[in-house]
mmCIF file of C-alpha atoms and ligand atoms in Angstrom:
data_model
loop_
_atom_site.group_PDB
_atom_site.id
_atom_site.type_symbol
_atom_site.label_atom_id
_atom_site.label_comp_id
_atom_site.label_asym_id
_atom_site.label_seq_id
_atom_site.Cartn_x
_atom_site.Cartn_y
_atom_site.Cartn_z
ATOM 1 C CA MET M 707 25.532 26.463 88.121
ATOM 2 C CA GLU M 708 24.865 27.460 91.689
ATOM 3 C CA THR M 709 27.908 27.765 93.874
ATOM 4 C CA ASN M 710 28.360 24.715 96.040
ATOM 5 C CA PRO M 711 29.739 25.099 99.563
ATOM 6 C CA LYS M 712 31.986 22.072 99.055
ATOM 7 C CA ILE M 713 35.576 22.893 98.286
ATOM 8 C CA ALA M 714 35.984 22.311 94.567
ATOM 9 C CA SER M 715 39.385 20.756 94.764
ATOM 10 C CA HIS M 716 38.730 18.412 97.690
ATOM 11 C CA ILE M 717 38.070 15.127 95.961
ATOM 12 C CA ALA M 718 40.519 13.031 97.999
ATOM 13 C CA ASP M 719 37.840 10.418 98.855
ATOM 14 C CA HIS M 720 37.097 9.938 95.177
ATOM 15 C CA GLU M 721 40.801 9.656 94.328
ATOM 16 C CA ALA M 722 41.255 7.008 97.041
ATOM 17 C CA TRP M 723 38.266 5.027 95.752
ATOM 18 C CA PHE M 724 39.550 5.251 92.159
ATOM 19 C CA MET M 725 42.987 3.927 93.128
ATOM 20 C CA ALA M 726 41.464 1.068 95.162
ATOM 21 C CA TYR M 727 39.079 0.185 92.321
ATOM 22 C CA ALA M 728 41.882 0.221 89.731
ATOM 23 C CA ALA M 729 44.112 -1.908 91.999
ATOM 24 C CA ASP M 730 41.266 -4.406 92.422
ATOM 25 C CA ARG M 731 40.756 -4.661 88.628
ATOM 26 C CA CYS M 732 44.525 -5.099 88.166
ATOM 27 C CA ALA M 733 44.484 -7.900 90.755
ATOM 28 C CA VAL M 734 41.783 -9.716 88.758
ATOM 29 C CA GLU M 735 43.901 -9.381 85.607
ATOM 30 C CA SER M 736 47.064 -10.600 87.380
ATOM 31 C CA ALA M 737 45.243 -13.672 88.642
ATOM 32 C CA SER M 738 44.309 -14.799 85.131
ATOM 33 C CA PRO M 739 46.697 -16.956 83.066
ATOM 34 C CA ASN M 740 48.799 -14.682 80.779
ATOM 35 C CA GLY M 741 47.461 -11.685 82.710
ATOM 36 C CA ASP M 742 49.207 -8.419 81.811
ATOM 37 C CA ILE M 743 48.503 -5.363 83.942
ATOM 38 C CA GLY M 744 50.886 -3.127 81.940
ATOM 39 C CA PRO M 745 48.146 -1.490 79.831
ATOM 40 C CA MET M 746 45.954 -0.993 82.925
ATOM 41 C CA SER M 747 48.822 0.627 84.828
ATOM 42 C CA LEU M 748 49.252 3.086 81.943
ATOM 43 C CA LYS M 749 45.561 3.984 82.280
ATOM 44 C CA ILE M 750 46.011 4.699 85.999
ATOM 45 C CA ARG M 751 48.890 7.047 85.202
ATOM 46 C CA HIS M 752 46.886 8.621 82.363
ATOM 47 C CA SER M 753 43.868 9.220 84.628
ATOM 48 C CA MET M 754 46.100 10.936 87.199
ATOM 49 C CA GLY M 755 47.723 12.985 84.417
ATOM 50 C CA VAL M 756 44.325 14.111 83.123
ATOM 51 C CA LEU M 757 43.218 15.021 86.653
ATOM 52 C CA HIS M 758 46.421 17.032 87.103
ATOM 53 C CA ASN M 759 45.847 18.901 83.834
ATOM 54 C CA ALA M 760 42.182 19.555 84.683
ATOM 55 C CA ARG M 761 43.233 20.966 88.055
ATOM 56 C CA ARG M 762 45.609 23.350 86.292
ATOM 57 C CA ILE M 763 42.761 24.498 84.029
ATOM 58 C CA VAL M 764 40.293 24.861 86.924
ATOM 59 C CA ASP M 765 42.856 26.815 88.966
ATOM 60 C CA SER M 766 43.310 29.286 86.107
ATOM 61 C CA GLU M 767 39.751 29.731 84.855
ATOM 62 C CA ASP M 768 37.067 31.707 86.628
ATOM 63 C CA PHE M 769 34.693 28.789 87.357
ATOM 64 C CA SER M 770 32.286 28.491 90.287
ATOM 65 C CA ALA M 771 33.260 26.013 93.022
ATOM 66 C CA ALA M 772 30.576 23.602 91.796
ATOM 67 C CA GLN M 773 31.769 23.858 88.205
ATOM 68 C CA GLY M 774 35.339 23.205 89.307
ATOM 69 C CA ARG M 775 34.240 20.145 91.266
ATOM 70 C CA VAL M 776 32.381 18.738 88.249
ATOM 71 C CA CYS M 777 35.468 19.212 86.080
ATOM 72 C CA LEU M 778 37.798 17.451 88.541
ATOM 73 C CA LEU M 779 35.454 14.502 89.171
ATOM 74 C CA ALA M 780 34.844 14.084 85.449
ATOM 75 C CA ALA M 781 38.593 14.165 84.779
ATOM 76 C CA LEU M 782 39.312 11.573 87.483
ATOM 77 C CA TYR M 783 36.555 9.233 86.289
ATOM 78 C CA HIS M 784 36.654 9.846 82.512
ATOM 79 C CA ASP M 785 38.421 6.534 81.789
ATOM 80 C CA VAL M 786 37.076 4.472 84.710
ATOM 81 C CA GLY M 787 35.481 2.193 82.106
ATOM 82 C CA ARG M 788 38.875 1.291 80.638
ATOM 83 C CA PHE M 789 39.663 -1.277 83.351
ATOM 84 C CA GLU M 790 36.524 -3.332 82.808
ATOM 85 C CA GLN M 791 36.910 -2.928 79.034
ATOM 86 C CA TYR M 792 40.420 -4.380 79.226
ATOM 87 C CA LEU M 793 39.356 -7.230 81.510
ATOM 88 C CA ARG M 794 36.539 -8.217 79.153
ATOM 89 C CA PHE M 795 38.148 -7.619 75.753
ATOM 90 C CA HIS M 796 41.893 -7.240 76.307
ATOM 91 C CA MET M 797 41.979 -4.129 74.152
ATOM 92 C CA PHE M 798 41.170 -0.427 74.225
ATOM 93 C CA LYS M 799 39.645 -0.209 70.729
ATOM 94 C CA ASP M 800 36.068 0.939 71.281
ATOM 95 C CA LYS M 801 34.959 0.004 67.757
ATOM 96 C CA GLU M 802 35.927 -3.626 68.311
ATOM 97 C CA SER M 803 34.795 -3.893 71.940
ATOM 98 C CA CYS M 804 32.528 -1.330 73.636
ATOM 99 C CA ASN M 805 32.169 2.408 74.207
ATOM 100 C CA HIS M 806 34.374 2.999 77.272
ATOM 101 C CA GLY M 807 32.709 6.350 78.079
ATOM 102 C CA GLN M 808 29.288 4.725 78.389
ATOM 103 C CA LEU M 809 30.752 1.753 80.266
ATOM 104 C CA GLY M 810 32.305 4.231 82.718
ATOM 105 C CA VAL M 811 28.890 5.800 83.361
ATOM 106 C CA ARG M 812 27.386 2.368 84.060
ATOM 107 C CA ILE M 813 30.183 1.572 86.538
ATOM 108 C CA LEU M 814 29.841 4.908 88.358
ATOM 109 C CA LYS M 815 26.083 4.295 88.721
ATOM 110 C CA GLN M 816 26.491 0.657 89.733
ATOM 111 C CA LYS M 817 29.093 1.547 92.364
ATOM 112 C CA LYS M 818 26.994 4.528 93.525
ATOM 113 C CA ARG M 819 30.115 6.662 93.333
ATOM 114 C CA LEU M 820 28.317 9.972 92.923
ATOM 115 C CA GLN M 821 25.451 9.485 95.365
ATOM 116 C CA GLY M 822 27.011 11.809 97.911
ATOM 117 C CA GLU M 823 27.105 14.643 95.354
ATOM 118 C CA ASP M 824 24.336 17.176 94.644
ATOM 119 C CA ALA M 825 22.136 16.133 91.709
ATOM 120 C CA PRO M 826 23.369 18.845 89.281
ATOM 121 C CA ILE M 827 26.982 17.851 89.971
ATOM 122 C CA ARG M 828 26.195 14.141 89.603
ATOM 123 C CA LYS M 829 24.407 14.627 86.278
ATOM 124 C CA ALA M 830 27.099 16.881 84.847
ATOM 125 C CA VAL M 831 29.916 14.468 85.797
ATOM 126 C CA LEU M 832 28.080 11.558 84.175
ATOM 127 C CA ALA M 833 27.435 13.632 81.035
ATOM 128 C CA ALA M 834 31.100 14.639 80.749
ATOM 129 C CA VAL M 835 32.289 11.035 81.217
ATOM 130 C CA ALA M 836 29.803 9.822 78.584
ATOM 131 C CA LEU M 837 30.777 12.547 76.122
ATOM 132 C CA HIS M 838 34.541 12.714 76.596
ATOM 133 C CA ASN M 839 35.279 10.293 73.747
ATOM 134 C CA ARG M 840 32.617 11.474 71.291
ATOM 135 C CA PHE M 841 33.873 12.901 68.006
ATOM 136 C CA ALA M 842 31.959 16.109 68.692
ATOM 137 C CA LEU M 843 29.760 17.349 71.526
ATOM 138 C CA PRO M 844 25.989 17.419 70.853
ATOM 139 C CA GLN M 845 24.332 20.755 70.067
ATOM 140 C CA GLY M 846 22.347 22.393 72.852
ATOM 141 C CA LEU M 847 24.278 20.860 75.744
ATOM 142 C CA PRO M 848 23.725 22.921 78.952
ATOM 143 C CA GLU M 849 26.683 25.245 79.428
ATOM 144 C CA HIS M 850 27.982 23.720 82.669
ATOM 145 C CA MET M 851 28.053 20.269 81.049
ATOM 146 C CA ALA M 852 29.760 21.590 77.929
ATOM 147 C CA ILE M 853 32.426 23.322 80.063
ATOM 148 C CA ALA M 854 33.132 20.091 81.985
ATOM 149 C CA ALA M 855 33.301 18.052 78.776
ATOM 150 C CA HIS M 856 35.681 20.584 77.208
ATOM 151 C CA VAL M 857 37.925 20.611 80.293
ATOM 152 C CA VAL M 858 38.158 16.807 80.237
ATOM 153 C CA ARG M 859 38.741 16.670 76.479
ATOM 154 C CA ASP M 860 41.482 19.337 76.649
ATOM 155 C CA ALA M 861 43.108 17.701 79.709
ATOM 156 C CA ASP M 862 42.913 14.303 77.981
ATOM 157 C CA LYS M 863 44.631 15.607 74.835
ATOM 158 C CA LEU M 864 47.347 17.296 76.914
ATOM 159 C CA ASP M 865 48.173 13.977 78.578
ATOM 160 C CA ILE M 866 48.069 12.059 75.274
ATOM 161 C CA LEU M 867 50.686 14.541 74.009
ATOM 162 C CA ARG M 868 52.874 13.546 76.980
ATOM 163 C CA VAL M 869 52.445 9.854 76.180
ATOM 164 C CA MET M 870 53.230 10.353 72.479
ATOM 165 C CA ASP M 871 56.232 12.549 73.221
ATOM 166 C CA GLU M 872 57.613 9.961 75.658
ATOM 167 C CA HIS M 873 57.172 7.215 73.073
ATOM 168 C CA LEU M 874 58.421 8.992 69.975
ATOM 169 C CA SER M 875 61.185 11.115 71.496
ATOM 170 C CA GLY M 876 62.730 8.258 73.472
ATOM 171 C CA PRO M 877 65.600 6.069 72.347
ATOM 172 C CA GLY M 878 63.061 3.597 70.907
ATOM 173 C CA PRO M 879 61.999 1.201 69.593
ATOM 174 C CA TYR M 880 58.416 2.277 70.241
ATOM 175 C CA ASN M 881 55.324 0.145 70.325
ATOM 176 C CA PRO M 882 53.653 0.328 66.849
ATOM 177 C CA THR M 883 50.145 0.250 68.355
ATOM 178 C CA VAL M 884 50.873 3.588 70.061
ATOM 179 C CA VAL M 885 51.159 5.183 66.622
ATOM 180 C CA LEU M 886 48.050 3.346 65.396
ATOM 181 C CA SER M 887 50.312 0.935 63.472
ATOM 182 C CA LEU M 888 51.029 3.663 60.898
ATOM 183 C CA PRO M 889 54.190 3.185 58.803
ATOM 184 C CA ASP M 890 57.216 5.227 59.911
ATOM 185 C CA ASP M 891 58.085 6.026 56.298
ATOM 186 C CA ALA M 892 59.514 9.448 55.447
ATOM 187 C CA ASN M 893 58.211 9.142 51.878
ATOM 188 C CA LEU M 894 54.583 8.917 52.932
ATOM 189 C CA HIS M 895 52.534 11.977 53.746
ATOM 190 C CA SER M 896 48.909 13.061 53.619
ATOM 191 C CA ASP M 897 48.062 16.255 51.706
ATOM 192 C CA ALA M 898 44.889 16.595 53.803
ATOM 193 C CA VAL M 899 46.860 16.605 57.080
ATOM 194 C CA ILE M 900 49.362 19.144 55.717
ATOM 195 C CA GLN M 901 46.488 21.309 54.440
ATOM 196 C CA ALA M 902 44.695 21.231 57.804
ATOM 197 C CA ALA M 903 47.882 22.353 59.586
ATOM 198 C CA ARG M 904 48.373 25.162 57.040
ATOM 199 C CA GLU M 905 44.815 26.342 57.595
ATOM 200 C CA GLU M 906 45.204 26.151 61.380
ATOM 201 C CA ARG M 907 42.536 23.553 61.956
ATOM 202 C CA VAL M 908 42.561 20.102 63.523
ATOM 203 C CA ALA M 909 43.642 17.308 61.192
ATOM 204 C CA ALA M 910 41.529 14.133 60.985
ATOM 205 C CA TYR M 911 42.677 10.673 62.061
ATOM 206 C CA ALA M 912 41.079 9.228 58.911
ATOM 207 C CA ASP M 913 43.564 11.184 56.758
ATOM 208 C CA LEU M 914 46.725 9.869 58.454
ATOM 209 C CA ARG M 915 49.198 7.984 56.258
ATOM 210 C CA SER M 916 52.393 7.914 58.333
ATOM 211 C CA VAL M 917 53.936 8.483 61.754
ATOM 212 C CA ASN M 918 55.037 11.926 60.580
ATOM 213 C CA ASP M 919 51.426 12.807 59.755
ATOM 214 C CA PHE M 920 50.546 11.739 63.287
ATOM 215 C CA ARG M 921 53.205 14.061 64.748
ATOM 216 C CA LEU M 922 51.722 16.937 62.763
ATOM 217 C CA LEU M 923 48.139 15.999 63.679
ATOM 218 C CA LEU M 924 49.072 16.139 67.372
ATOM 219 C CA GLY M 925 50.480 19.637 66.782
ATOM 220 C CA THR M 926 47.164 20.731 65.234
ATOM 221 C CA TRP M 927 45.339 19.843 68.462
ATOM 222 C CA PHE M 928 46.424 23.308 69.568
ATOM 223 C CA PHE M 929 43.558 24.655 67.443
ATOM 224 C CA ASP M 930 41.064 22.489 69.330
ATOM 225 C CA MET M 931 41.949 23.687 72.851
ATOM 226 C CA HIS M 932 38.989 25.460 74.449
ATOM 227 C CA PHE M 933 40.535 27.561 77.214
ATOM 228 C CA ASP M 934 43.375 30.062 77.469
ATOM 229 C CA SER M 935 44.830 27.928 80.260
ATOM 230 C CA SER M 936 44.830 24.753 78.158
ATOM 231 C CA ARG M 937 46.454 26.590 75.247
ATOM 232 C CA ARG M 938 49.076 27.831 77.707
ATOM 233 C CA GLN M 939 49.672 24.291 79.004
ATOM 234 C CA PHE M 940 49.895 23.020 75.442
ATOM 235 C CA VAL M 941 52.745 25.426 74.794
ATOM 236 C CA GLU M 942 54.494 25.258 78.167
ATOM 237 C CA ASP M 943 54.511 21.458 78.471
ATOM 238 C CA GLY M 944 56.681 21.358 75.353
ATOM 239 C CA HIS M 945 55.419 17.952 74.160
ATOM 240 C CA ALA M 946 53.956 19.245 70.894
ATOM 241 C CA ARG M 947 57.176 21.164 70.265
ATOM 242 C CA ASN M 948 59.248 17.998 70.676
ATOM 243 C CA LEU M 949 56.929 16.032 68.404
ATOM 244 C CA LEU M 950 57.038 18.707 65.689
ATOM 245 C CA ARG M 951 60.818 19.008 65.915
ATOM 246 C CA GLY M 952 60.994 15.294 65.111
ATOM 247 C CA LEU M 953 59.516 15.897 61.658
ATOM 248 C CA PRO M 954 61.864 15.585 58.666
ATOM 249 C CA ASP M 955 63.571 18.799 57.655
ATOM 250 C CA VAL M 956 62.270 18.582 54.094
ATOM 251 C CA SER M 957 59.150 19.442 52.116
ATOM 252 C CA PRO M 958 56.219 19.180 52.704
ATOM 253 C CA TYR M 959 56.618 19.077 56.497
ATOM 254 C CA LYS M 960 59.406 21.622 56.922
ATOM 255 C CA ALA M 961 57.492 24.840 56.165
ATOM 256 C CA VAL M 962 54.266 23.916 57.963
ATOM 257 C CA ALA M 963 56.072 22.587 61.048
ATOM 258 C CA GLN M 964 58.180 25.737 61.153
ATOM 259 C CA THR M 965 55.092 27.957 61.033
ATOM 260 C CA LEU M 966 53.431 25.966 63.814
ATOM 261 C CA LEU M 967 56.584 25.976 65.950
ATOM 262 C CA GLU M 968 56.930 29.733 65.513
ATOM 263 C CA LYS M 969 53.314 30.207 66.592
ATOM 264 C CA LEU M 970 53.849 28.087 69.699
ATOM 265 C CA GLY M 971 57.198 29.790 70.359
ATOM 266 C CA ALA M 972 55.643 33.261 70.125
ATOM 267 C CA LEU M 973 52.943 32.280 72.627
ATOM 268 C CA ARG M 974 55.563 30.804 74.928
ATOM 269 C CA GLY M 975 57.501 34.056 74.821
ATOM 270 C CA ALA M 976 54.324 36.022 75.523
ATOM 271 C CA SER M 977 53.444 33.940 78.585
ATOM 272 C CA CYS M 978 56.926 34.204 80.184
HETATM 273 FE FE1 FE2 D 1425 38.882 7.931 77.385
#
């Protein structure tokens, strides 16, 4: 992408609009009978967390100013569709409601949020928002769009690790929906999840059988990080480490968790 004279990190106007928009959607929810803005408030915090993580990636990687700006705007707006989704359906399950990435794109267009941006920036932000929740990115995506989508997806995962660590490492009890309503049963495990971790590849949600499998799956996200800086954050934030340390100290988790923890520990030592 061509270098844009705008300062990559100066997106204060967008941040202010996002907060005002989210507050307005929360006000609509509060005004309805049985309105509950708790889940929407978590999405505001998540969006800010993802923006923070994206900024850390952008500050470390050698991107052009325009590329950096695309990454930050896409991070800020990646879940803008969540507020309308919650107002309409009272849930965040895309399969049972709507695709929140695509809804976010429609809202950004409707609100003309990106009209003040150069066309290449506008198109790349919309692409990254639309693609952030896809299982995999399409082949042949222009490089600047793929970079933005990867930054958002890495930054998103890093903040989900924070959320999961806060839920599962706390004094409890935790909300079962946060762990996809999986049973917290030490006798249940998935061979496919264990195998993926052993082979240093990302485990699949479809293979999960228990909360412990979920802890291990979150640890395997390390193998899906796309930048040195996101791998560094993954290790330094310590959330994956806490989640893995919560696994039972018996077979089949013990050996694979130990190997993963040692790998993360070695990288931590190397970055100090
Ligand atoms: Fe999302």
